[in-house]
Amino acid sequence: MSKRDYYEVLDVERGASDKEIKRAYRRMAMKYHPDRNPDDKAAEEQFKEVNEAFEILSDPQKRSAYDQYGHAGVDPNMGGHGGFGGAGNFGDIFGDVFGDIFGGGGGGARANAAQRGSDLRYSLDLSLEEAVRGTNKEIRIPTLVECKSCLGSGAKKGTKPSTCGTCAGHGQVRMQQGFFSVQQTCPDCRGKGKIVKDPCRDCHGEGLVKEYKTLAVKIPAGVDTGDRIRLAGEGEAGMNGGPAGDLYVQVEVSEHPIFQRDGKHLYCDVPISFVDAALGGELEVPTLDGRVKLKIPAETQTGKLFRLRGKGVTPVRGGSTGDLMCRVTVETPVNLTKRQKELLEELQETFESEGHSKQSPKKASFFDGVKKFFDDMTG
Ligand SMILES: [Zn+2]
Ligand SMILES: [Zn+2]
């Protein structure tokens, strides 16, 4: 039985945030949903796989078991007793066995040990203008913070958590398991070493509460999709006095209706009339700082790039400012009046009298090539 990596199934990185996993799951589930893929066995299998991956990766305990031990850490068929619930225990069993043999490593978190809070990631959508010029943004993020009512103990006001009798506060109990005497997370206190008899009403005994906080984020000019801004200590609260994690604000620049960005350069498509293209002229083209005039020389062909120096983006990590490239497209005239058609026909006749090749050298050489191609084939 070869199972695909769960991160691969959801197409996310190993360090993906909960939000990213949720988003990836939604995308994948939509794609493979049976309603959208009737009678498609392959899609049905994919859908099951996606659901399974999400079940594991959306649960912090199962995810960490999976990160450490792979499929063996979360496979219900290998746990012996009772489905996914055993995942945590399983990790501990492996951790302790290997820990004993190889010395150190592995093992569940020790009771009362200070633990650093998790890093959080926040995806921030910016317009191109905001990304190029920089801006100040306020973001609202959910985070787990120490419960103010019980100061993190989880016990109701005026009471204290008591030492767990089952494990005497160690958080682990020894159990005989086949040949091994192994340690397991204490089933009564779930490894905390303490029992809360009277749970705090605000945090239901967890010691942490979910809270939204608003943060001001300064976005420097020149950022691009994929850039991260680190806000130290703004991640999840630590446990047992451990430091808080960091918050990473991940920039995503939205598509712009006029400009496409490629690193420090901007691109924009400018349609021009075939008369301007032939005779040359002056155009007004957009830049992020307003309109500028662009001179088009006579005999300009479609696809020609005009470079406006310094009208691109100044990179956030320094360096010279990029350029704006205007790509012209010659527009074939439409909705011609009778008179206009007559004029064009007249023009066409003058071309023909000169044998075409003069006004349309590309066309002439192309058809010469075509003629030679067929001559060679038949001759
Ligand atoms: Zn509380
Ligand atoms: Zn206990």
PDB file of N, CA, C and O in Angstrom, residues 242-277:
ATOM      1  N   GLY A 242       6.513  29.911  27.668  1.00  0.00           N
ATOM      2  CA  GLY A 242       7.351  29.961  26.473  1.00  0.00           C
ATOM      3  C   GLY A 242       7.064  31.223  25.680  1.00  0.00           C
ATOM      4  O   GLY A 242       6.011  31.836  25.836  1.00  0.00           O
ATOM      5  N   PRO A 243       7.994  31.634  24.815  1.00  0.00           N
ATOM      6  CA  PRO A 243       7.784  32.859  24.031  1.00  0.00           C
ATOM      7  C   PRO A 243       6.724  32.659  22.944  1.00  0.00           C
ATOM      8  O   PRO A 243       6.460  31.526  22.536  1.00  0.00           O
ATOM      9  N   ALA A 244       6.139  33.765  22.525  1.00  0.00           N
ATOM     10  CA  ALA A 244       5.144  33.699  21.455  1.00  0.00           C
ATOM     11  C   ALA A 244       5.848  33.453  20.122  1.00  0.00           C
ATOM     12  O   ALA A 244       7.031  33.762  19.961  1.00  0.00           O
ATOM     13  N   GLY A 245       5.125  32.892  19.179  1.00  0.00           N
ATOM     14  CA  GLY A 245       5.663  32.696  17.828  1.00  0.00           C
ATOM     15  C   GLY A 245       5.634  33.998  17.055  1.00  0.00           C
ATOM     16  O   GLY A 245       5.265  35.045  17.577  1.00  0.00           O
ATOM     17  N   ASP A 246       6.049  33.932  15.800  1.00  0.00           N
ATOM     18  CA  ASP A 246       6.058  35.123  14.958  1.00  0.00           C
ATOM     19  C   ASP A 246       4.899  35.089  13.971  1.00  0.00           C
ATOM     20  O   ASP A 246       4.345  34.033  13.693  1.00  0.00           O
ATOM     21  N   LEU A 247       4.573  36.247  13.474  1.00  0.00           N
ATOM     22  CA  LEU A 247       3.544  36.324  12.433  1.00  0.00           C
ATOM     23  C   LEU A 247       4.223  36.712  11.119  1.00  0.00           C
ATOM     24  O   LEU A 247       4.990  37.666  11.075  1.00  0.00           O
ATOM     25  N   TYR A 248       3.951  35.938  10.106  1.00  0.00           N
ATOM     26  CA  TYR A 248       4.492  36.252   8.782  1.00  0.00           C
ATOM     27  C   TYR A 248       3.362  36.756   7.896  1.00  0.00           C
ATOM     28  O   TYR A 248       2.389  36.042   7.684  1.00  0.00           O
ATOM     29  N   VAL A 249       3.499  37.978   7.427  1.00  0.00           N
ATOM     30  CA  VAL A 249       2.507  38.526   6.510  1.00  0.00           C
ATOM     31  C   VAL A 249       3.005  38.257   5.096  1.00  0.00           C
ATOM     32  O   VAL A 249       4.073  38.723   4.692  1.00  0.00           O
ATOM     33  N   GLN A 250       2.255  37.450   4.389  1.00  0.00           N
ATOM     34  CA  GLN A 250       2.659  37.024   3.050  1.00  0.00           C
ATOM     35  C   GLN A 250       1.927  37.885   2.019  1.00  0.00           C
ATOM     36  O   GLN A 250       0.698  37.930   2.009  1.00  0.00           O
ATOM     37  N   VAL A 251       2.694  38.546   1.180  1.00  0.00           N
ATOM     38  CA  VAL A 251       2.105  39.493   0.228  1.00  0.00           C
ATOM     39  C   VAL A 251       1.602  38.771  -1.018  1.00  0.00           C
ATOM     40  O   VAL A 251       2.277  37.892  -1.555  1.00  0.00           O
ATOM     41  N   GLU A 252       0.400  39.127  -1.425  1.00  0.00           N
ATOM     42  CA  GLU A 252      -0.110  38.662  -2.709  1.00  0.00           C
ATOM     43  C   GLU A 252      -0.625  39.864  -3.491  1.00  0.00           C
ATOM     44  O   GLU A 252      -1.533  40.548  -3.045  1.00  0.00           O
ATOM     45  N   VAL A 253      -0.009  40.115  -4.634  1.00  0.00           N
ATOM     46  CA  VAL A 253      -0.389  41.278  -5.432  1.00  0.00           C
ATOM     47  C   VAL A 253      -1.461  40.867  -6.441  1.00  0.00           C
ATOM     48  O   VAL A 253      -1.284  39.905  -7.184  1.00  0.00           O
ATOM     49  N   SER A 254      -2.578  41.580  -6.427  1.00  0.00           N
ATOM     50  CA  SER A 254      -3.689  41.247  -7.317  1.00  0.00           C
ATOM     51  C   SER A 254      -3.349  41.631  -8.750  1.00  0.00           C
ATOM     52  O   SER A 254      -2.487  42.472  -9.000  1.00  0.00           O
ATOM     53  N   GLU A 255      -4.071  41.028  -9.669  1.00  0.00           N
ATOM     54  CA  GLU A 255      -3.868  41.368 -11.069  1.00  0.00           C
ATOM     55  C   GLU A 255      -4.374  42.776 -11.346  1.00  0.00           C
ATOM     56  O   GLU A 255      -5.342  43.232 -10.739  1.00  0.00           O
ATOM     57  N   HIS A 256      -3.697  43.452 -12.258  1.00  0.00           N
ATOM     58  CA  HIS A 256      -4.056  44.822 -12.597  1.00  0.00           C
ATOM     59  C   HIS A 256      -4.720  44.830 -13.977  1.00  0.00           C
ATOM     60  O   HIS A 256      -4.331  44.075 -14.851  1.00  0.00           O
ATOM     61  N   PRO A 257      -5.750  45.679 -14.150  1.00  0.00           N
ATOM     62  CA  PRO A 257      -6.433  45.658 -15.452  1.00  0.00           C
ATOM     63  C   PRO A 257      -5.555  46.148 -16.611  1.00  0.00           C
ATOM     64  O   PRO A 257      -5.806  45.792 -17.758  1.00  0.00           O
ATOM     65  N   ILE A 258      -4.548  46.951 -16.329  1.00  0.00           N
ATOM     66  CA  ILE A 258      -3.743  47.516 -17.417  1.00  0.00           C
ATOM     67  C   ILE A 258      -2.314  46.969 -17.437  1.00  0.00           C
ATOM     68  O   ILE A 258      -1.793  46.621 -18.488  1.00  0.00           O
ATOM     69  N   PHE A 259      -1.700  46.876 -16.266  1.00  0.00           N
ATOM     70  CA  PHE A 259      -0.279  46.518 -16.235  1.00  0.00           C
ATOM     71  C   PHE A 259      -0.064  45.081 -15.774  1.00  0.00           C
ATOM     72  O   PHE A 259      -0.737  44.597 -14.880  1.00  0.00           O
ATOM     73  N   GLN A 260       0.895  44.419 -16.422  1.00  0.00           N
ATOM     74  CA  GLN A 260       1.376  43.137 -15.916  1.00  0.00           C
ATOM     75  C   GLN A 260       2.770  43.390 -15.361  1.00  0.00           C
ATOM     76  O   GLN A 260       3.546  44.137 -15.948  1.00  0.00           O
ATOM     77  N   ARG A 261       3.048  42.765 -14.235  1.00  0.00           N
ATOM     78  CA  ARG A 261       4.343  42.980 -13.616  1.00  0.00           C
ATOM     79  C   ARG A 261       5.215  41.743 -13.786  1.00  0.00           C
ATOM     80  O   ARG A 261       4.746  40.626 -13.657  1.00  0.00           O
ATOM     81  N   ASP A 262       6.479  41.987 -14.086  1.00  0.00           N
ATOM     82  CA  ASP A 262       7.436  40.889 -14.113  1.00  0.00           C
ATOM     83  C   ASP A 262       8.687  41.389 -13.406  1.00  0.00           C
ATOM     84  O   ASP A 262       9.515  42.075 -13.998  1.00  0.00           O
ATOM     85  N   GLY A 263       8.788  41.081 -12.119  1.00  0.00           N
ATOM     86  CA  GLY A 263       9.901  41.583 -11.323  1.00  0.00           C
ATOM     87  C   GLY A 263       9.813  43.089 -11.214  1.00  0.00           C
ATOM     88  O   GLY A 263       8.831  43.630 -10.735  1.00  0.00           O
ATOM     89  N   LYS A 264      10.840  43.793 -11.714  1.00  0.00           N
ATOM     90  CA  LYS A 264      10.806  45.247 -11.575  1.00  0.00           C
ATOM     91  C   LYS A 264      10.248  45.928 -12.820  1.00  0.00           C
ATOM     92  O   LYS A 264      10.088  47.137 -12.838  1.00  0.00           O
ATOM     93  N   HIS A 265       9.987  45.154 -13.855  1.00  0.00           N
ATOM     94  CA  HIS A 265       9.439  45.749 -15.077  1.00  0.00           C
ATOM     95  C   HIS A 265       7.926  45.610 -15.148  1.00  0.00           C
ATOM     96  O   HIS A 265       7.358  44.651 -14.639  1.00  0.00           O
ATOM     97  N   LEU A 266       7.316  46.583 -15.785  1.00  0.00           N
ATOM     98  CA  LEU A 266       5.872  46.523 -16.025  1.00  0.00           C
ATOM     99  C   LEU A 266       5.645  46.414 -17.529  1.00  0.00           C
ATOM    100  O   LEU A 266       6.412  46.954 -18.321  1.00  0.00           O
ATOM    101  N   TYR A 267       4.590  45.725 -17.900  1.00  0.00           N
ATOM    102  CA  TYR A 267       4.233  45.587 -19.308  1.00  0.00           C
ATOM    103  C   TYR A 267       2.825  46.089 -19.502  1.00  0.00           C
ATOM    104  O   TYR A 267       1.979  45.942 -18.615  1.00  0.00           O
ATOM    105  N   CYS A 268       2.572  46.672 -20.675  1.00  0.00           N
ATOM    106  CA  CYS A 268       1.207  47.054 -20.976  1.00  0.00           C
ATOM    107  C   CYS A 268       0.978  47.008 -22.480  1.00  0.00           C
ATOM    108  O   CYS A 268       1.893  47.270 -23.264  1.00  0.00           O
ATOM    109  N   ASP A 269      -0.206  46.566 -22.857  1.00  0.00           N
ATOM    110  CA  ASP A 269      -0.544  46.448 -24.274  1.00  0.00           C
ATOM    111  C   ASP A 269      -1.243  47.725 -24.720  1.00  0.00           C
ATOM    112  O   ASP A 269      -2.187  48.172 -24.077  1.00  0.00           O
ATOM    113  N   VAL A 270      -0.765  48.292 -25.844  1.00  0.00           N
ATOM    114  CA  VAL A 270      -1.365  49.527 -26.358  1.00  0.00           C
ATOM    115  C   VAL A 270      -1.818  49.304 -27.798  1.00  0.00           C
ATOM    116  O   VAL A 270      -0.988  49.100 -28.686  1.00  0.00           O
ATOM    117  N   PRO A 271      -3.123  49.339 -28.049  1.00  0.00           N
ATOM    118  CA  PRO A 271      -3.581  49.203 -29.429  1.00  0.00           C
ATOM    119  C   PRO A 271      -3.378  50.531 -30.163  1.00  0.00           C
ATOM    120  O   PRO A 271      -3.605  51.600 -29.592  1.00  0.00           O
ATOM    121  N   ILE A 272      -2.893  50.447 -31.425  1.00  0.00           N
ATOM    122  CA  ILE A 272      -2.760  51.667 -32.224  1.00  0.00           C
ATOM    123  C   ILE A 272      -3.457  51.461 -33.562  1.00  0.00           C
ATOM    124  O   ILE A 272      -3.590  50.328 -34.028  1.00  0.00           O
ATOM    125  N   SER A 273      -3.895  52.541 -34.174  1.00  0.00           N
ATOM    126  CA  SER A 273      -4.576  52.428 -35.469  1.00  0.00           C
ATOM    127  C   SER A 273      -3.547  52.116 -36.543  1.00  0.00           C
ATOM    128  O   SER A 273      -2.361  52.437 -36.391  1.00  0.00           O
ATOM    129  N   PHE A 274      -4.010  51.508 -37.634  1.00  0.00           N
ATOM    130  CA  PHE A 274      -3.030  51.146 -38.668  1.00  0.00           C
ATOM    131  C   PHE A 274      -2.494  52.376 -39.374  1.00  0.00           C
ATOM    132  O   PHE A 274      -1.409  52.358 -39.938  1.00  0.00           O
ATOM    133  N   VAL A 275      -3.229  53.472 -39.279  1.00  0.00           N
ATOM    134  CA  VAL A 275      -2.738  54.721 -39.874  1.00  0.00           C
ATOM    135  C   VAL A 275      -1.574  55.276 -39.052  1.00  0.00           C
ATOM    136  O   VAL A 275      -0.521  55.619 -39.586  1.00  0.00           O
ATOM    137  N   ASP A 276      -1.750  55.300 -37.715  1.00  0.00           N
ATOM    138  CA  ASP A 276      -0.652  55.730 -36.845  1.00  0.00           C
ATOM    139  C   ASP A 276       0.558  54.827 -37.029  1.00  0.00           C
ATOM    140  O   ASP A 276       1.702  55.285 -37.041  1.00  0.00           O
ATOM    141  N   ALA A 277       0.269  53.530 -37.148  1.00  0.00           N
ATOM    142  CA  ALA A 277       1.360  52.574 -37.309  1.00  0.00           C
ATOM    143  C   ALA A 277       2.143  52.862 -38.592  1.00  0.00           C
ATOM    144  O   ALA A 277       3.366  52.793 -38.618  1.00  0.00           O
TER     145      ALA A 277
END
